């Protein structure tokens, strides 16, 4: 994403930043990227096809996601971020971007080579990394990491604020000690870079984990979005 | 335990004991018995033969012994066990024992009795498997497991049964085998179920990846319901006769499957709830906590058996369901006890099962061989297994996110081992009704042996050859744990955004439900707040701490070895020699570098705990040579001692209690090390962070809130300050005052503008240079020598500068006195010193580096000045008066860490107890 995979500008990191964020408030940024008139019938097919090529979704899945998108955006063309971004600009997101983000969670094709797996893995890691790196400076600092852990743990009420902080500290220390074992006395571990991030999550099976199943059947009847969806942590 | 005891009551009819057979298996035993019962007394016979009285338990005990010894023997040859699975060896042993017994007696005295197997041996294994089942993995793959367990087993059963009937019709199977369609279906049902015991035994040694293992193993557990129902249905059909079976009976059979499986599961879950609830209230009776777990899990099995539901399902789900809550509720010791008991029982049961399988095979009366039947069965079960797996995987892969590839399928087909369950079921058949029982028994034995021995032997090379991904036993790091959780949340969120109600959605719903209701109901209040991640975090810390201790232990040895070489003529540098020895070792391991100080503290403790007099004595010689000791060092030493000595003094009053276990030395150490470890970690880290702030903002004043955050690094800063004048020991008047001071602390600190770095990490690397006895001038390049920047002494622990709180003074006194008594003993033995031992112990830790630093100043001091008066007052109270006010505030800060550091009874411990230290 940071490499500017989308044609209409780069994704702001910090999108979908915390688990507590739910559908109605997808704070995905959007900058530029004028989209075609996809509502027209024949063009819609074409547009779907385009999107399918770009995101790897099947046309059927795109249609379902489009349903969902319209549900979320209240039939608008874009989803707006209800809370104004701190930068002051209105953040919004259109179907193309929506699909692009979702495509990160598309299961990989069954017969994928080693290279492809690596690429998928890197891409997913990058996604995670950008999520954690809220200030967009290429490192996850302690403050950012603490925030992540707190969002993950203390907000869901599993453990207290202090404990979450302690865990984040310990985790950070672990990163520091694994990546920079011989730290000079006056050196300071600035934060987790992407390389280090890759390193520490080496043991995690990423490519087979970070995805969900996008159904081919129509799910528009499923009413889990909107109000109901915010109940989960 | 209970199970075993009651087994004794049931067994007499089962275990007929032929003396000759006994003698063959255990020749030495008869003598033992005679001697063992010499106390019989009464009447005119001094020795009485009471064999019939002890027979049953004796036989059981001896069998257990044989099984255990067999395990030891197999482990003697690593090369053997690496190639041949233990189960194979055990069967071979069983065959040998059976052969011996057969030689001695025509009738086989022992065999695997179904009652024994189903009531005692199987539940121990299933209980262990269920309780320690990786629940997450299990439920993640539940769909696949259920498919294989239900559809797969049905397919296998019908396929094998029908194919065998066809073979029989075609004449491949001999006419002597009097069996109709129903008999073959019955046989197919019992032979088709994958056996949990065999799968566990073989797969545990193969270490295939977790997913593959859980699918095969889960299938072997969950297919029990199918097997039980099919078996029962066919038995009843055979009993009433084929012609009398009506259409309704088939539907009844189907209904009974639902009842048996759902009923078994719900019985298990009910018991899981009961068990969790019970353990919530066992705080006062910790000692029987493990018993509750064992009993209720076993009761879940028996209850299901009582209602002829699927007992394996019941037990499995009881274990899976209760595990989370029970583990959180019971104490750490109980957890260990449960784990060990279950593993011991399961392991011995497994051993017995395989030995008995081997023995049972050697029984002439059973053998009714028909090559056609055996060959057909072997071929059919293999073919149907492979076909079933392929077909089901093809279907499943359309739904699975992570598809099972070809290699997985091969391993799954090949890993479909049959075992003791099939054997016990076939032995249970009624020979009157099922005419071909003997043929079936023989065939089952061959099938079991073939799958366990041949496939068990070859599956390891096969897995290697196919390069099946193996499982790693690596423990996840904190970061990985965090991200595991992150994945769950993210995926739930993404599912939500996509408007799907997939697996993650429901898992999340379940977690919410669990958190909001179940955990509240089933968990202790104290356990409720802790999450798994927190547990993992704690475990990692303890692991670290233990490794530090281990290192410390080694280092102590090194230090001790080096000590005698310290010549008596050598003066001060040799004293630091000790420290350099101590520090060189941890320095090699970068990760633990900042634990160095803790190493030292612990080495210190080790000296006192392990080496008692001798350790002290060795040190005494060294310290003897230390030239003039300054008051500063004394206080430092003093504090090190105070910090380190009062904790081990905590002892339970009673040494023996049936109801409580005294906390072990090790455990207290672990706890202690953990606390220190964490403290130090946080400090190293925060200090680093603090520095970054400095970098960024220079000497800009921080906001007060920020400063409070950084509380952790205050002690270190204060060390810097104290470095020059460590005598700072304010009287601890009241804590409130001190807490208020703390608030303002950081600002003044900032103003001073001390730059400091993550020195703890640095210290061990530097020290070796500085401590090799180099002349003081050579030390000038060291950071803490240069200029006015106050550097902390390298291995001076932060505790060293802490002030002893009032309530610990008594402890201090006592420790001094206790040390003195030791030093007298040690001193007289060594004949070298009359110096108080208290300093001897402390010397390698605090004073040495300090001395080294202060060398220049100290050198002119009189070398013969005694270190200390033998019995100093614990807290030199006059000192604070002499301190500058600004300075005097700092040290108080230490109190905070002392106060906040969980003393866990430390305040209560030393008071009013004798010198128990040594």
Coordinates of N, CA, C and O in Angstrom, one line a residue, chain A residues 11-147:
Chain A
X11 N -2.7 5.0 0.1 CA -3.6 4.9 1.3 C -2.9 5.5 2.4 O -1.7 5.3 2.6
X12 N -3.7 6.1 3.2 CA -3.2 6.6 4.4 C -3.0 5.4 5.3 O -3.8 4.6 5.4
X13 N -1.9 5.4 6.0 CA -1.8 4.3 7.0 C -2.6 4.7 8.2 O -3.0 5.8 8.3
X14 N -2.8 3.7 9.0 CA -3.7 3.9 10.1 C -5.1 3.7 9.7 O -6.0 3.9 10.5
X15 N -5.3 3.3 8.5 CA -6.7 2.9 8.1 C -7.0 1.6 8.9 O -6.2 0.9 9.3
X16 N -8.3 1.4 9.1 CA -8.7 0.3 9.8 C -7.9 0.0 11.0 O -7.5 -1.1 11.2
X17 N -7.6 1.1 11.6 CA -6.4 1.0 12.5 C -6.7 0.1 13.7 O -5.8 -0.6 14.1
X18 N -7.8 0.2 14.3 CA -7.9 -0.6 15.5 C -9.1 -1.5 15.4 O -10.0 -1.3 14.6
X19 N -9.0 -2.6 16.1 CA -10.0 -3.6 16.0 C -11.4 -3.1 16.4 O -12.4 -3.7 16.1
X20 N -11.4 -2.1 17.2 CA -12.7 -1.6 17.7 C -13.5 -0.9 16.6 O -14.6 -0.6 16.8
X21 N -12.8 -0.6 15.6 CA -13.5 0.2 14.5 C -14.4 -0.8 13.8 O -14.0 -1.9 13.4
X22 N -15.5 -0.3 13.5 CA -16.5 -1.2 12.8 C -16.9 -0.5 11.6 O -16.6 0.6 11.3
X23 N -17.6 -1.3 10.9 CA -18.0 -0.9 9.5 C -18.5 0.5 9.3 O -17.9 1.1 8.4
X24 N -19.4 0.9 10.1 CA -20.0 2.2 9.7 C -18.9 3.3 9.7 O -19.1 4.4 9.1
X25 N -17.9 3.2 10.4 CA -17.0 4.3 10.5 C -15.6 4.0 9.8 O -14.6 4.4 10.3
X26 N -15.7 3.2 8.8 CA -14.4 2.8 8.2 C -13.6 4.1 7.9 O -14.0 4.8 7.0
X27 N -12.6 4.3 8.7 CA -11.9 5.6 8.4 C -10.8 5.4 7.4 O -9.7 5.8 7.6
X28 N -11.2 4.9 6.3 CA -10.2 4.7 5.2 C -10.1 6.0 4.5 O -11.1 6.6 4.1
X29 N -8.9 6.4 4.3 CA -8.7 7.7 3.6 C -8.9 7.5 2.1 O -8.7 6.5 1.6
X30 N -9.1 8.6 1.6 CA -9.2 8.6 0.1 C -8.7 9.9 -0.4 O -9.1 11.0 0.1
X31 N -7.9 9.9 -1.3 CA -7.4 11.1 -1.9 C -7.4 11.0 -3.4 O -6.6 10.2 -3.9
X32 N -8.2 11.7 -4.0 CA -8.2 11.7 -5.5 C -8.8 10.4 -6.0 O -9.5 9.7 -5.3
X33 N -8.5 10.1 -7.2 CA -9.0 8.9 -7.8 C -10.4 9.0 -8.3 O -11.3 8.5 -7.6
X34 N -10.7 9.6 -9.3 CA -12.0 9.8 -9.8 C -12.5 8.5 -10.4 O -11.8 7.9 -11.2
X35 N -13.6 8.0 -10.0 CA -14.1 6.8 -10.5 C -15.1 6.9 -11.5 O -15.9 7.9 -11.5
X36 N -15.2 6.0 -12.4 CA -16.1 6.1 -13.5 C -17.6 6.0 -13.1 O -17.9 5.9 -11.9
X37 N -18.4 6.0 -14.1 CA -19.8 5.9 -13.8 C -20.2 4.5 -13.7 O -20.7 3.9 -14.7
X38 N -20.0 3.9 -12.6 CA -20.2 2.5 -12.5 C -21.6 2.1 -12.3 O -22.0 0.9 -12.2
X39 N -22.5 3.1 -12.1 CA -23.9 2.7 -11.9 C -24.6 2.3 -13.2 O -25.5 1.5 -13.2
X40 N -24.1 2.7 -14.3 CA -24.7 2.3 -15.5 C -24.5 0.9 -15.8 O -23.4 0.3 -15.5
X41 N -25.5 0.3 -16.3 CA -25.6 -1.2 -16.3 C -24.4 -1.8 -17.1 O -23.6 -2.6 -16.5
X42 N -24.3 -1.5 -18.4 CA -23.2 -2.2 -19.1 C -21.8 -1.8 -18.6 O -20.9 -2.6 -18.5
X43 N -21.7 -0.6 -18.2 CA -20.5 -0.1 -17.8 C -20.1 -0.7 -16.4 O -19.0 -0.9 -16.1
X44 N -21.2 -1.0 -15.7 CA -21.0 -1.7 -14.4 C -20.2 -3.0 -14.6 O -19.3 -3.3 -13.9
X45 N -20.7 -3.7 -15.6 CA -20.0 -5.0 -15.8 C -18.5 -4.8 -16.1 O -17.7 -5.4 -15.6
X46 N -18.3 -3.8 -16.9 CA -17.0 -3.5 -17.3 C -16.1 -3.1 -16.1 O -15.0 -3.5 -15.8
X47 N -16.8 -2.2 -15.3 CA -16.1 -1.8 -14.1 C -15.8 -2.9 -13.1 O -14.7 -3.0 -12.6
X48 N -16.8 -3.8 -13.0 CA -16.6 -4.9 -12.1 C -15.4 -5.7 -12.6 O -14.5 -6.2 -11.9
X49 N -15.4 -5.9 -13.9 CA -14.3 -6.6 -14.5 C -12.9 -6.0 -14.2 O -12.0 -6.7 -13.9
X50 N -12.9 -4.7 -14.4 CA -11.7 -4.0 -14.1 C -11.2 -4.2 -12.6 O -10.1 -4.5 -12.3
X51 N -12.2 -4.1 -11.8 CA -11.9 -4.2 -10.3 C -11.5 -5.7 -10.1 O -10.5 -5.9 -9.3
X52 N -12.1 -6.6 -10.7 CA -11.8 -8.0 -10.5 C -10.3 -8.2 -10.9 O -9.6 -8.9 -10.2
X53 N -9.9 -7.6 -12.0 CA -8.5 -7.8 -12.4 C -7.6 -7.2 -11.4 O -6.5 -7.7 -11.1
X54 N -8.0 -6.1 -10.9 CA -7.1 -5.3 -10.0 C -7.0 -6.0 -8.6 O -6.0 -6.1 -8.0
X55 N -8.2 -6.5 -8.1 CA -8.2 -6.9 -6.7 C -8.1 -8.5 -6.6 O -7.9 -9.0 -5.6
X56 N -8.4 -9.1 -7.7 CA -8.4 -10.6 -7.6 C -9.7 -11.2 -7.1 O -9.8 -12.4 -7.0
X57 N -10.7 -10.3 -6.9 CA -12.0 -10.9 -6.5 C -12.7 -11.4 -7.7 O -12.5 -11.0 -8.8
X58 N -13.6 -12.4 -7.5 CA -14.4 -12.8 -8.6 C -15.5 -11.7 -8.8 O -15.8 -11.0 -7.9
X59 N -16.1 -11.8 -9.9 CA -17.2 -10.8 -10.2 C -18.3 -10.9 -9.2 O -18.9 -9.9 -8.8
X60 N -18.6 -12.2 -8.9 CA -19.6 -12.4 -7.9 C -19.3 -11.8 -6.6 O -20.2 -11.2 -6.0
X61 N -18.1 -12.0 -6.2 CA -17.7 -11.4 -4.9 C -17.8 -9.9 -4.9 O -18.2 -9.3 -3.9
X62 N -17.4 -9.4 -6.0 CA -17.4 -7.9 -6.1 C -18.9 -7.4 -6.0 O -19.2 -6.4 -5.4
X63 N -19.7 -8.2 -6.6 CA -21.1 -7.7 -6.6 C -21.6 -7.7 -5.1 O -22.3 -6.8 -4.7
X64 N -21.3 -8.8 -4.4 CA -21.7 -8.9 -3.0 C -21.1 -7.8 -2.2 O -21.8 -7.1 -1.4
X65 N -19.8 -7.5 -2.4 CA -19.2 -6.5 -1.7 C -19.7 -5.1 -2.1 O -19.8 -4.2 -1.2
X66 N -20.1 -5.0 -3.3 CA -20.8 -3.7 -3.7 C -22.1 -3.5 -3.0 O -22.4 -2.4 -2.5
X67 N -22.8 -4.6 -2.8 CA -24.0 -4.5 -2.0 C -23.7 -4.0 -0.7 O -24.4 -3.1 -0.1
X68 N -22.7 -4.6 -0.1 CA -22.3 -4.3 1.2 C -21.9 -2.8 1.3 O -22.2 -2.1 2.2
X69 N -21.2 -2.4 0.3 CA -20.7 -1.1 0.3 C -21.8 -0.1 0.2 O -21.8 0.9 1.0
X70 N -22.8 -0.4 -0.6 CA -23.9 0.5 -0.6 C -24.7 0.5 0.7 O -25.2 1.6 1.1
X71 N -24.7 -0.6 1.3 CA -25.3 -0.7 2.6 C -24.6 0.3 3.6 O -25.2 1.0 4.4
X72 N -23.3 0.2 3.6 CA -22.5 1.0 4.5 C -22.5 2.4 4.2 O -22.5 3.3 5.1
X73 N -22.6 2.7 2.9 CA -22.5 4.1 2.5 C -23.9 4.7 2.4 O -24.0 5.9 1.9
X74 N -24.9 4.0 2.8 CA -26.2 4.5 2.6 C -26.5 4.9 1.2 O -27.0 6.0 0.9
X75 N -26.1 4.0 0.3 CA -26.3 4.2 -1.1 C -25.6 5.3 -1.8 O -25.8 5.7 -2.9
X76 N -24.6 5.8 -1.0 CA -23.8 6.9 -1.6 C -22.7 6.3 -2.4 O -22.6 5.0 -2.5
X77 N -21.9 7.1 -3.0 CA -20.8 6.6 -3.8 C -19.6 6.4 -2.9 O -18.7 5.7 -3.3
X78 N -19.6 7.1 -1.8 CA -18.4 6.9 -1.0 C -18.8 6.7 0.5 O -19.9 7.1 0.9
X79 N -17.9 6.1 1.2 CA -18.1 6.1 2.7 C -17.4 7.2 3.2 O -16.2 7.4 3.0
X80 N -18.1 7.9 4.0 CA -17.4 9.1 4.7 C -17.0 8.7 6.1 O -17.7 8.0 6.8
X81 N -16.0 9.3 6.4 CA -15.5 9.1 7.8 C -16.3 10.1 8.7 O -16.2 11.3 8.5
X82 N -17.1 9.6 9.6 CA -17.9 10.4 10.4 C -17.1 11.4 11.2 O -17.4 12.6 11.2
X83 N -16.1 10.9 11.8 CA -15.3 11.8 12.6 C -14.4 12.5 11.5 O -13.7 11.8 10.7
X84 N -14.3 13.8 11.6 CA -13.4 14.4 10.7 C -12.0 14.0 11.1 O -11.6 13.9 12.2
X85 N -11.2 13.8 10.1 CA -9.8 13.4 10.4 C -9.1 14.5 11.1 O -9.4 15.7 11.0
X86 N -8.1 14.1 11.9 CA -7.4 15.1 12.7 C -6.7 16.1 11.8 O -6.4 17.3 12.2
X87 N -6.5 15.7 10.5 CA -5.8 16.6 9.6 C -6.8 17.6 9.1 O -6.4 18.6 8.4
X88 N -8.0 17.4 9.4 CA -9.0 18.4 9.0 C -9.7 18.1 7.7 O -10.7 18.7 7.4
X89 N -9.2 17.1 7.0 CA -9.8 16.9 5.7 C -10.9 15.8 5.8 O -10.7 14.9 6.7
X90 N -11.8 15.9 5.0 CA -12.8 14.9 5.0 C -12.3 13.6 4.4 O -11.8 13.6 3.2
X91 N -12.4 12.5 5.1 CA -11.8 11.3 4.6 C -13.0 10.5 4.0 O -13.9 10.2 4.7
X92 N -12.8 10.1 2.8 CA -13.8 9.2 2.3 C -13.2 8.2 1.3 O -12.0 8.2 1.0
X93 N -14.1 7.3 1.0 CA -13.5 6.1 0.3 C -14.6 5.6 -0.7 O -15.7 5.5 -0.3
X94 N -14.1 5.2 -1.8 CA -15.1 4.7 -2.8 C -15.0 3.2 -3.0 O -14.1 2.6 -2.3
X95 N -15.8 2.7 -3.8 CA -15.8 1.3 -3.9 C -14.5 0.7 -4.3 O -14.1 -0.4 -3.8
X96 N -13.8 1.3 -5.2 CA -12.5 0.8 -5.6 C -11.5 0.6 -4.5 O -10.9 -0.4 -4.3
X97 N -11.5 1.6 -3.7 CA -10.6 1.6 -2.5 C -11.1 0.6 -1.5 O -10.3 -0.1 -0.9
X98 N -12.4 0.6 -1.4 CA -13.0 -0.4 -0.4 C -12.5 -1.8 -0.8 O -12.1 -2.6 0.0
X99 N -12.7 -2.1 -2.1 CA -12.3 -3.4 -2.5 C -10.8 -3.7 -2.4 O -10.4 -4.8 -2.1
X100 N -10.1 -2.6 -2.6 CA -8.6 -2.8 -2.6 C -8.2 -3.2 -1.1 O -7.4 -4.1 -0.9
X101 N -8.9 -2.5 -0.2 CA -8.5 -2.9 1.2 C -9.0 -4.3 1.5 O -8.2 -5.1 2.1
X102 N -10.2 -4.6 1.1 CA -10.7 -5.9 1.4 C -9.8 -7.0 0.7 O -9.7 -8.1 1.2
X103 N -9.3 -6.7 -0.4 CA -8.5 -7.7 -1.1 C -7.3 -8.1 -0.4 O -6.7 -9.2 -0.7
X104 N -6.9 -7.4 0.6 CA -5.8 -7.8 1.4 C -6.2 -9.1 2.2 O -5.3 -9.8 2.6
X105 N -7.4 -9.2 2.4 CA -7.9 -10.4 3.2 C -8.5 -11.5 2.3 O -9.1 -12.3 2.8
X106 N -8.2 -11.4 1.1 CA -8.6 -12.4 0.2 C -7.7 -13.6 0.3 O -6.5 -13.5 0.3
X107 N -8.3 -14.8 0.4 CA -7.4 -16.0 0.5 C -6.6 -16.1 -0.7 O -7.1 -15.8 -1.8
X108 N -5.4 -16.5 -0.6 CA -4.5 -16.7 -1.8 C -5.0 -17.8 -2.6 O -5.7 -18.7 -2.2
X109 N -4.7 -17.7 -3.9 CA -5.1 -18.8 -4.8 C -4.4 -20.1 -4.3 O -3.3 -20.1 -3.8
X110 N -5.1 -21.2 -4.5 CA -4.7 -22.4 -4.0 C -3.3 -22.8 -4.5 O -2.5 -23.3 -3.7
X111 N -3.1 -22.7 -5.7 CA -1.8 -23.2 -6.2 C -0.9 -21.9 -6.4 O -0.8 -21.4 -7.5
X112 N -0.3 -21.6 -5.3 CA 0.5 -20.4 -5.4 C 2.0 -20.9 -5.2 O 2.3 -21.7 -4.3
X113 N 2.8 -20.3 -5.9 CA 4.3 -20.6 -5.8 C 4.9 -20.0 -4.5 O 4.2 -19.2 -3.8
X114 N 6.1 -20.3 -4.4 CA 6.8 -19.8 -3.2 C 6.9 -18.2 -3.2 O 6.7 -17.5 -2.3
X115 N 7.2 -17.7 -4.4 CA 7.4 -16.3 -4.6 C 6.1 -15.6 -4.3 O 6.1 -14.6 -3.6
X116 N 5.0 -16.1 -4.8 CA 3.7 -15.5 -4.6 C 3.4 -15.5 -3.1 O 2.9 -14.5 -2.6
X117 N 3.7 -16.6 -2.4 CA 3.4 -16.7 -1.0 C 4.2 -15.6 -0.3 O 3.7 -14.9 0.6
X118 N 5.4 -15.4 -0.6 CA 6.2 -14.4 0.0 C 5.7 -13.0 -0.2 O 5.6 -12.2 0.7
X119 N 5.2 -12.8 -1.5 CA 4.7 -11.5 -1.8 C 3.4 -11.2 -1.0 O 3.3 -10.2 -0.4
X120 N 2.6 -12.3 -0.9 CA 1.4 -12.1 -0.1 C 1.7 -11.8 1.3 O 1.1 -10.9 2.0
X121 N 2.7 -12.6 1.8 CA 3.1 -12.4 3.2 C 3.6 -11.0 3.5 O 3.2 -10.3 4.4
X122 N 4.4 -10.5 2.6 CA 4.9 -9.2 2.7 C 3.8 -8.1 2.7 O 3.8 -7.2 3.5
X123 N 2.9 -8.4 1.8 CA 1.8 -7.4 1.6 C 1.0 -7.3 2.9 O 0.6 -6.3 3.4
X124 N 0.7 -8.5 3.5 CA -0.1 -8.5 4.7 C 0.7 -7.9 5.8 O 0.1 -7.2 6.7
X125 N 2.0 -8.2 5.9 CA 2.8 -7.6 6.9 C 2.8 -6.1 6.8 O 2.7 -5.4 7.8
X126 N 2.9 -5.7 5.6 CA 2.9 -4.2 5.3 C 1.6 -3.6 5.8 O 1.6 -2.5 6.4
X127 N 0.6 -4.3 5.5 CA -0.7 -3.8 6.0 C -0.7 -3.6 7.5 O -1.1 -2.6 8.0
X128 N -0.3 -4.7 8.2 CA -0.3 -4.6 9.6 C 0.6 -3.5 10.1 O 0.3 -2.7 11.0
X129 N 1.8 -3.4 9.5 CA 2.7 -2.5 9.9 C 2.2 -1.1 9.8 O 2.3 -0.2 10.7
X130 N 1.6 -0.8 8.6 CA 1.0 0.5 8.4 C -0.1 0.8 9.4 O -0.3 2.0 9.8
X131 N -0.8 -0.2 9.8 CA -1.8 0.0 10.8 C -1.2 0.4 12.1 O -1.8 1.3 12.8
X132 N -0.1 -0.2 12.4 CA 0.5 0.1 13.7 C 1.1 1.5 13.7 O 1.2 2.2 14.7
X133 N 1.7 1.8 12.5 CA 2.5 3.0 12.4 C 1.6 4.2 12.2 O 1.5 4.6 11.0
X134 N 1.0 4.7 13.2 CA 0.0 5.7 13.0 C 0.5 7.0 12.5 O -0.2 7.7 11.8
X135 N 1.7 7.4 12.8 CA 2.2 8.7 12.4 C 2.9 8.6 11.1 O 3.5 9.6 10.6
X136 N 3.0 7.4 10.5 CA 3.4 7.3 9.1 C 4.9 7.6 8.9 O 5.3 8.1 7.9
X137 N 5.7 7.4 9.9 CA 7.1 7.7 9.7 C 8.0 6.5 9.5 O 9.2 6.7 9.6
X138 N 7.4 5.4 9.3 CA 8.3 4.3 8.9 C 8.8 3.4 10.1 O 9.4 2.4 9.9
X139 N 8.5 3.9 11.3 CA 8.8 3.1 12.5 C 7.6 3.0 13.4 O 6.9 4.0 13.5
X140 N 7.5 1.9 14.0 CA 6.5 1.8 15.1 C 7.2 2.2 16.4 O 8.1 1.4 16.9
X141 N 6.9 3.3 16.9 CA 7.6 3.7 18.2 C 6.8 3.0 19.4 O 5.8 2.4 19.2
X142 N 7.4 3.2 20.5 CA 6.9 2.6 21.7 C 5.5 3.1 21.9 O 4.5 2.4 22.3
X143 N 5.3 4.4 21.7 CA 4.0 5.0 22.0 C 3.0 4.4 21.1 O 1.9 4.0 21.5
X144 N 3.4 4.2 19.8 CA 2.4 3.6 18.9 C 2.1 2.2 19.2 O 1.0 1.7 19.1
X145 N 3.2 1.5 19.6 CA 3.0 0.1 19.9 C 2.1 -0.1 21.2 O 1.3 -1.0 21.2
X146 N 2.3 0.8 22.1 CA 1.5 0.7 23.3 C 0.1 0.9 23.0 O -0.8 0.3 23.5
X147 N -0.1 1.8 22.0 CA -1.5 2.1 21.7 C -2.2 0.9 21.0 O -3.3 0.5 21.3

